[in-house]
CSV table of C-alpha atoms in Angstrom, one decimal:
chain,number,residue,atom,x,y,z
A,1,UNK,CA,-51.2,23.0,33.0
A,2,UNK,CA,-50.0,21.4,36.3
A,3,UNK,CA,-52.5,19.0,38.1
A,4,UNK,CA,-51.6,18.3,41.4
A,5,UNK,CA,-52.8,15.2,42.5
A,6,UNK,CA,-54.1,14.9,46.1
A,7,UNK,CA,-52.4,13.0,48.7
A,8,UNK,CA,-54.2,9.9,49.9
A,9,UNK,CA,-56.1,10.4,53.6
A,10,UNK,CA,-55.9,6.6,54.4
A,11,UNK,CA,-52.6,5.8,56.2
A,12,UNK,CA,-52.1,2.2,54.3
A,13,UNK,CA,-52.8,4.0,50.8
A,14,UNK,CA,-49.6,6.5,51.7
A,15,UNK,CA,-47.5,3.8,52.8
A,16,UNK,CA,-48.2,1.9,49.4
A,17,UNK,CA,-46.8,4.9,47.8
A,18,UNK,CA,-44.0,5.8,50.3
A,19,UNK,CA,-43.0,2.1,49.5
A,20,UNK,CA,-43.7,2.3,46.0
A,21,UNK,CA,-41.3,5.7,45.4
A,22,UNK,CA,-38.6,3.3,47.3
A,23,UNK,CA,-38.8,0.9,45.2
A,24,UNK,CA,-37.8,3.1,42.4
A,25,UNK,CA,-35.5,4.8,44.2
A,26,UNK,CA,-33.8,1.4,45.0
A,27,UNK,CA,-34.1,0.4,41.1
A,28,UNK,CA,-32.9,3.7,40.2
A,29,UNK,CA,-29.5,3.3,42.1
A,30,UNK,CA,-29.7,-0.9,41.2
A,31,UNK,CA,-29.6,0.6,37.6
A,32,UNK,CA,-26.8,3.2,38.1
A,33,UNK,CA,-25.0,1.0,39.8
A,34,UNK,CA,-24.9,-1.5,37.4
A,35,UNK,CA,-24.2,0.9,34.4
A,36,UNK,CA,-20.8,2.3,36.2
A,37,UNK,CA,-19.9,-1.2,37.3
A,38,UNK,CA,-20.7,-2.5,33.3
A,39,UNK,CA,-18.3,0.6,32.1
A,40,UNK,CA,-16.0,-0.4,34.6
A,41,UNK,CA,-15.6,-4.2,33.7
A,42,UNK,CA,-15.3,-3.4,30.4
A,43,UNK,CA,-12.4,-1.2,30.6
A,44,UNK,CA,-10.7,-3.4,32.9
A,45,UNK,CA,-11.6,-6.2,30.0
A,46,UNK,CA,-10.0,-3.7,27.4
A,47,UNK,CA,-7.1,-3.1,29.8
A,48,UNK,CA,-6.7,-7.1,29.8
A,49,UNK,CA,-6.8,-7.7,26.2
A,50,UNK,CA,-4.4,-5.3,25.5
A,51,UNK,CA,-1.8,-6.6,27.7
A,52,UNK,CA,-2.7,-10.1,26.1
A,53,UNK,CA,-1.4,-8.5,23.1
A,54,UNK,CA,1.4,-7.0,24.2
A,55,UNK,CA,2.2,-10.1,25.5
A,56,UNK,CA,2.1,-11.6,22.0
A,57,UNK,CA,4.1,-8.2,20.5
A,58,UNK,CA,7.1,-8.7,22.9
A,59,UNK,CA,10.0,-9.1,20.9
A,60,UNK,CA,9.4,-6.5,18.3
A,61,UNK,CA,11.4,-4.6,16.9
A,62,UNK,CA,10.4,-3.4,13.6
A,63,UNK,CA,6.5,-2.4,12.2
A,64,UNK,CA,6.8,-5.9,9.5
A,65,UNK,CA,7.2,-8.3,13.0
A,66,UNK,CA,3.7,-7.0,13.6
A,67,UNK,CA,2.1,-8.6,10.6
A,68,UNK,CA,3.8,-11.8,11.9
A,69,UNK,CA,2.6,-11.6,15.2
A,70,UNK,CA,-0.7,-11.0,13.7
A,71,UNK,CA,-0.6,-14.7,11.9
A,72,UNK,CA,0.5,-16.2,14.6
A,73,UNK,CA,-2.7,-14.8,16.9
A,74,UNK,CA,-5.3,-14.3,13.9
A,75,UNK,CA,-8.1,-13.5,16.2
A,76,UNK,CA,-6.6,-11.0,18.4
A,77,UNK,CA,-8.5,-7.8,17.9
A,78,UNK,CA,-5.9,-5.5,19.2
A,79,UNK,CA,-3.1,-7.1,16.8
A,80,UNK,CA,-5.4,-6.9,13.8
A,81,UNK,CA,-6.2,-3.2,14.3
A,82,UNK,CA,-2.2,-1.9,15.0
A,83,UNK,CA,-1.9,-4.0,12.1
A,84,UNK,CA,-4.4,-2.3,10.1
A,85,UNK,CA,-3.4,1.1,10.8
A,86,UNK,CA,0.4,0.2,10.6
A,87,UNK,CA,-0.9,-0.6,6.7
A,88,UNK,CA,-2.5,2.4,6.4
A,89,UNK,CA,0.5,4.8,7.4
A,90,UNK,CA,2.3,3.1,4.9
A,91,UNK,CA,0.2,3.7,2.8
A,92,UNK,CA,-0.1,7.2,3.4
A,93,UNK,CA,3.2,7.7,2.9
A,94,UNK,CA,3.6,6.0,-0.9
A,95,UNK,CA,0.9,8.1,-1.3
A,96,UNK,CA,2.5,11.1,-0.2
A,97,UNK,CA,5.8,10.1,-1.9
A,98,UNK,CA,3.8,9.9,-5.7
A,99,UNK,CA,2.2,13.2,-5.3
A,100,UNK,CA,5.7,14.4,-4.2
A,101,UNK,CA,7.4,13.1,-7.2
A,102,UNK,CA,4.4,14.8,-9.4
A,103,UNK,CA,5.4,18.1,-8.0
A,104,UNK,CA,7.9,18.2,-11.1
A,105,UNK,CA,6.2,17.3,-14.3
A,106,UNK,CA,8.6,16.6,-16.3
A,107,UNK,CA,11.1,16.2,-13.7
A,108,UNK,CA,14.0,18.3,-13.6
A,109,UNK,CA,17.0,16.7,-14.1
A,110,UNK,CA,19.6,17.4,-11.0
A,111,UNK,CA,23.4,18.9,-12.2
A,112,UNK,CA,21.9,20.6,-15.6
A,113,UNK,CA,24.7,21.6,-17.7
A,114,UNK,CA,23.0,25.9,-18.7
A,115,UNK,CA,25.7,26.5,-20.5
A,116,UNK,CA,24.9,23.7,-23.0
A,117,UNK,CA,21.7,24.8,-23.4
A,118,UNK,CA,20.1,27.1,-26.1
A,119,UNK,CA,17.2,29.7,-25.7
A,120,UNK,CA,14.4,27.7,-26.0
A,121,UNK,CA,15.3,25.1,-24.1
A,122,UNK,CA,16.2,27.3,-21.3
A,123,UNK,CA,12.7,28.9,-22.2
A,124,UNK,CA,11.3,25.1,-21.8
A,125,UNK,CA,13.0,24.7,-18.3
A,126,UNK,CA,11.6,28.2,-17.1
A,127,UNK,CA,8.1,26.9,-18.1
A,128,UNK,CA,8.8,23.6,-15.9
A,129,UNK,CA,10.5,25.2,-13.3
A,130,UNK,CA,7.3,27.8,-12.3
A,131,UNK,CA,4.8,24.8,-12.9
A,132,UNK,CA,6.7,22.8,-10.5
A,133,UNK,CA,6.9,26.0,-7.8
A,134,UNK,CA,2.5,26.2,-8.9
A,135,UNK,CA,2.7,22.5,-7.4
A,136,UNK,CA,4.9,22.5,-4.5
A,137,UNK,CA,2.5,25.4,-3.2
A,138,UNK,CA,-0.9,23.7,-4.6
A,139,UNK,CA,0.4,20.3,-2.3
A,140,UNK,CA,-0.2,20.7,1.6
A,141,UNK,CA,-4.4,20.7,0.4
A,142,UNK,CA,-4.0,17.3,-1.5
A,143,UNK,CA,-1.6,15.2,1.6
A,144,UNK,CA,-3.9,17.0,4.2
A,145,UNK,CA,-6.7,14.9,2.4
A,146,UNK,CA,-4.5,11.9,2.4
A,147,UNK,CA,-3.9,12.3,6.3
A,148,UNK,CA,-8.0,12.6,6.8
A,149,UNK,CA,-8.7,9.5,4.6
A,150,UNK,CA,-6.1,7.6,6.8
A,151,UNK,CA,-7.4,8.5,9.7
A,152,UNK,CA,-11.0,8.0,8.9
A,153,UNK,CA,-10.2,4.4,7.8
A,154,UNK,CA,-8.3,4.0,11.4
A,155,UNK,CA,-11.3,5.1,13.3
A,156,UNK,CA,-14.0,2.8,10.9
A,157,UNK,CA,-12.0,-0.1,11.1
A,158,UNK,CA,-11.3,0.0,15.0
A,159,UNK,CA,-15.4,0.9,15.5
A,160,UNK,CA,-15.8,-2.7,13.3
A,161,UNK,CA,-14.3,-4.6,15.7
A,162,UNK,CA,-15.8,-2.8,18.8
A,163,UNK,CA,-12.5,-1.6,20.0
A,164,UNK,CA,-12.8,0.0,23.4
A,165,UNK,CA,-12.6,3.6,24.1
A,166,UNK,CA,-9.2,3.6,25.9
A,167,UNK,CA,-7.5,1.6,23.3
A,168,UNK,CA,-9.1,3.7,20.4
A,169,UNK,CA,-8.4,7.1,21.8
A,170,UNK,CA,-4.6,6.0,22.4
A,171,UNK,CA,-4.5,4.8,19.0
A,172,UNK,CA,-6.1,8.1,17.7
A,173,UNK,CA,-3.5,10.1,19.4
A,174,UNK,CA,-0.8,8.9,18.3
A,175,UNK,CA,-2.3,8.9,14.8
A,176,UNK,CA,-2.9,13.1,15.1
A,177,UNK,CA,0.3,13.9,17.1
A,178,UNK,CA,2.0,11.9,13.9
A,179,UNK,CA,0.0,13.6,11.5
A,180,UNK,CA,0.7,16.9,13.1
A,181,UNK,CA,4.1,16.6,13.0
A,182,UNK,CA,4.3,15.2,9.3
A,183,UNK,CA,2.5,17.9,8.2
A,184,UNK,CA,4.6,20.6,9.9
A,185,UNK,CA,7.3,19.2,8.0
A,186,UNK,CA,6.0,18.4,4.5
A,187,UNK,CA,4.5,22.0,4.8
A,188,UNK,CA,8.3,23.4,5.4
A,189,UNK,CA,9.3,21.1,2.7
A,190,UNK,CA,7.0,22.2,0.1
A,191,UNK,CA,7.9,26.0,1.0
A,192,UNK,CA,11.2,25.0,0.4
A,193,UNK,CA,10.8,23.7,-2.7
A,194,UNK,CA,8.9,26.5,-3.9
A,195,UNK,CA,11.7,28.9,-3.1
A,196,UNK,CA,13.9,26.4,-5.0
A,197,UNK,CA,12.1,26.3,-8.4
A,198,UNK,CA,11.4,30.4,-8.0
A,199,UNK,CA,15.3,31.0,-7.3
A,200,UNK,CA,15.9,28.3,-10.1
A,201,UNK,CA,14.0,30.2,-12.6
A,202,UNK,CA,14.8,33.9,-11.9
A,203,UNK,CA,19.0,32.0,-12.6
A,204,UNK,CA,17.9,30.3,-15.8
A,205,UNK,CA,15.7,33.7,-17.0
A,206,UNK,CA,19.0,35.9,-16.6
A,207,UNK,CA,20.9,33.1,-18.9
A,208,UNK,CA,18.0,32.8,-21.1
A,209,UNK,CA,18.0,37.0,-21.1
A,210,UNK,CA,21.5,37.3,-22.0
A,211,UNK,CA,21.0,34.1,-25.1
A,212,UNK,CA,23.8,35.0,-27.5
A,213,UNK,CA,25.3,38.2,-25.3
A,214,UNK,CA,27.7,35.7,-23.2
A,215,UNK,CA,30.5,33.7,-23.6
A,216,UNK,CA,31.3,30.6,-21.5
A,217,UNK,CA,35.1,30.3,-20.2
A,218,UNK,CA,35.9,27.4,-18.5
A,219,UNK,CA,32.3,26.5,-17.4
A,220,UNK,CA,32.4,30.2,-16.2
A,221,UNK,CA,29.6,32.7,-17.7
A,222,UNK,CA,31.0,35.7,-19.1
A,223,UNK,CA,28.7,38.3,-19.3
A,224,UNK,CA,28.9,42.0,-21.0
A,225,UNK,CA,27.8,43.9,-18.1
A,226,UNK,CA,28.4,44.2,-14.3
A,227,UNK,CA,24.8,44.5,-13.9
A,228,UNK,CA,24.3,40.9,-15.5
A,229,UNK,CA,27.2,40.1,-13.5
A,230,UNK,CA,25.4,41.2,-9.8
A,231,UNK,CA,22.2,39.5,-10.8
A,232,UNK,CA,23.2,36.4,-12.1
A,233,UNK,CA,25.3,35.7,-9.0
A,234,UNK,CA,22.2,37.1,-6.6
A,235,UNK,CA,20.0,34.8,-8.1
A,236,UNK,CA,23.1,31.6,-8.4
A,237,UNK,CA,23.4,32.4,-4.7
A,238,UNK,CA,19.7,32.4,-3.8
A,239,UNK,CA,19.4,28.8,-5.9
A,240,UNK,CA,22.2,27.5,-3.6
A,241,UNK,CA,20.8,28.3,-0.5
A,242,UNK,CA,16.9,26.9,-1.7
A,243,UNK,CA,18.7,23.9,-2.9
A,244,UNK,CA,21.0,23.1,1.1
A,245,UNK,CA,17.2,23.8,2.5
A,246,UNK,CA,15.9,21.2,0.8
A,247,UNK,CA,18.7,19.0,1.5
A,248,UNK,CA,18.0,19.8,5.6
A,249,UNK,CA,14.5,19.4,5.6
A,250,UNK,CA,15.2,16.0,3.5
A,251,UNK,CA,17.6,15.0,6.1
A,252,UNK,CA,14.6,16.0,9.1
A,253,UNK,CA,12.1,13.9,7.2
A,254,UNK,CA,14.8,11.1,7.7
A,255,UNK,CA,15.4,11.4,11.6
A,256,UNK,CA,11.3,12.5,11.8
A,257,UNK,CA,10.7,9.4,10.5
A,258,UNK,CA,12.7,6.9,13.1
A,259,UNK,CA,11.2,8.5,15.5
A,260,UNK,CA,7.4,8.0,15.0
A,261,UNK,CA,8.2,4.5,14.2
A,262,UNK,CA,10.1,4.0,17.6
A,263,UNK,CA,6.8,6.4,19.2
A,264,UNK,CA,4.2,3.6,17.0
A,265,UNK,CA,6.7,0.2,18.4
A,266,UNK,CA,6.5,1.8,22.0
A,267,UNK,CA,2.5,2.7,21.8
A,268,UNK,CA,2.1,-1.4,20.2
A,269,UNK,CA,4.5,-3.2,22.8
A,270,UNK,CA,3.6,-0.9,25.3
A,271,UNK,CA,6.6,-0.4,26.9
């Protein structure tokens, strides 16, 4: 319910309250005022800082001259977190590289002689090969949750030390647009991989079909039939042409990987 209150008839009573509604107006603005002006003097503190440290990073060239830096200037906020999160993508990435190299359990051994080997061991290979295409396409899930744990330890670690919002929204963009971009790749590499170990196998299964039907000339498989003949070299060709993928995308990784460490140098020196 809605009381309205009556005005008061004595002119000094409604100057009292003219005055007193002034006063908050003034406090009000006062107030306002000195929120924006607060906001504003800490970004341009932020904004100082940071070229403090910049100051301190010129000179750098690779991400191990940060932890350097960093002892020589043990207190400098910004230097300790591009540190921490320079740790952390290297991290990442060893990570990454284990889980990678679990993809193949047991590993397959690179230049296998299939001529030299009998039915069941080209039975055992087939096995290894489709568990090894079950991981490459089982992966993206598990390095996704690396990227997130990364990330999340960033962010933590920069709210710890009251980083500003500027500085920590930079920072967190260049963290996403590298995720991003690894994982675009690592998901092409994986497919490629898969496609590898499922050419692979459907090569090794016509061999380990034909156990005891073929002879082997020169290195060369000699098979009974032309239809042995078309399928084998289908699925040799396939095998090829998984295997020069991987190679490319190996070779992307490579290049991908100078350049987010030139993009992380530029973001820390700030040039």
């Amino acid at each position: 319910m809605l009381v309205l209150m009556p005005v008061p008839s004595d002119p000094k009573a409604r100057w009292r309250v003219r005055i007193a509604f002034l006063c908050l107006f003034v406090v009000f603005v006062a107030l306002s005022f000195g929120a924006w002006y607060l906001a504003d003097l800490g970004r341009l503190l932020e904004r100082n800082a940071a070229r403090e440290s910049q100051v301190a990073l010129q000179g750098i060239t690779e991400p191990a001259q940060i932890d350097a830096a960093l002892r020589q200037h043990p207190s400098d906020k910004f230097l300790q977190l591009v540190a921490m999160a320079g740790r952390a993508a290297t991290d990442t990435n060893a990570a990454a590289d284990k889980l990678s190299g679990e993809v193949e359990q047991p590993p397959i051994p690179a230049g296998i002689n299939l001529a030299a080997l009998n039915r069941p061991d080209l039975e055992t290979l087939r096995r290894d090969l489709k568990t090894a295409e079950a991981n490459a396409s089982a992966f993206m899930p598990r390095y996704t949750a690396l990227l997130k744990t990364e990330r999340d330890a960033i962010e933590k670690y920069a709210l710890s030390l009251h980083a500003g919002e500027e500085t920590l929204t930079r920072l967190l963009d260049i963290v996403d647009k590298r995720h991003a971009e690894r994982s675009a790749l690592f998901s092409n590499m994986m497919a490629a991989r898969a496609e590898f170990y499922r050419a692979y196998e459907s090569l090794v299964a016509v061999i380990a079909g034909e156990a005891g039907a073929y002879k082997v000339v020169d290195g060369q498989f000699v098979f009974q039939f032309q239809r042995t003949v078309d399928r084998y070299n289908i699925a040799n060709h396939a095998t090829a042409v998984a295997a020069k993928r991987v190679g490319e995308l190996a070779e992307e990784r490579k290049t991908l990987d100078k350049a987010q460490q030139a993009a992380w140098l530029q973001f820390v020196t700030g040039k």
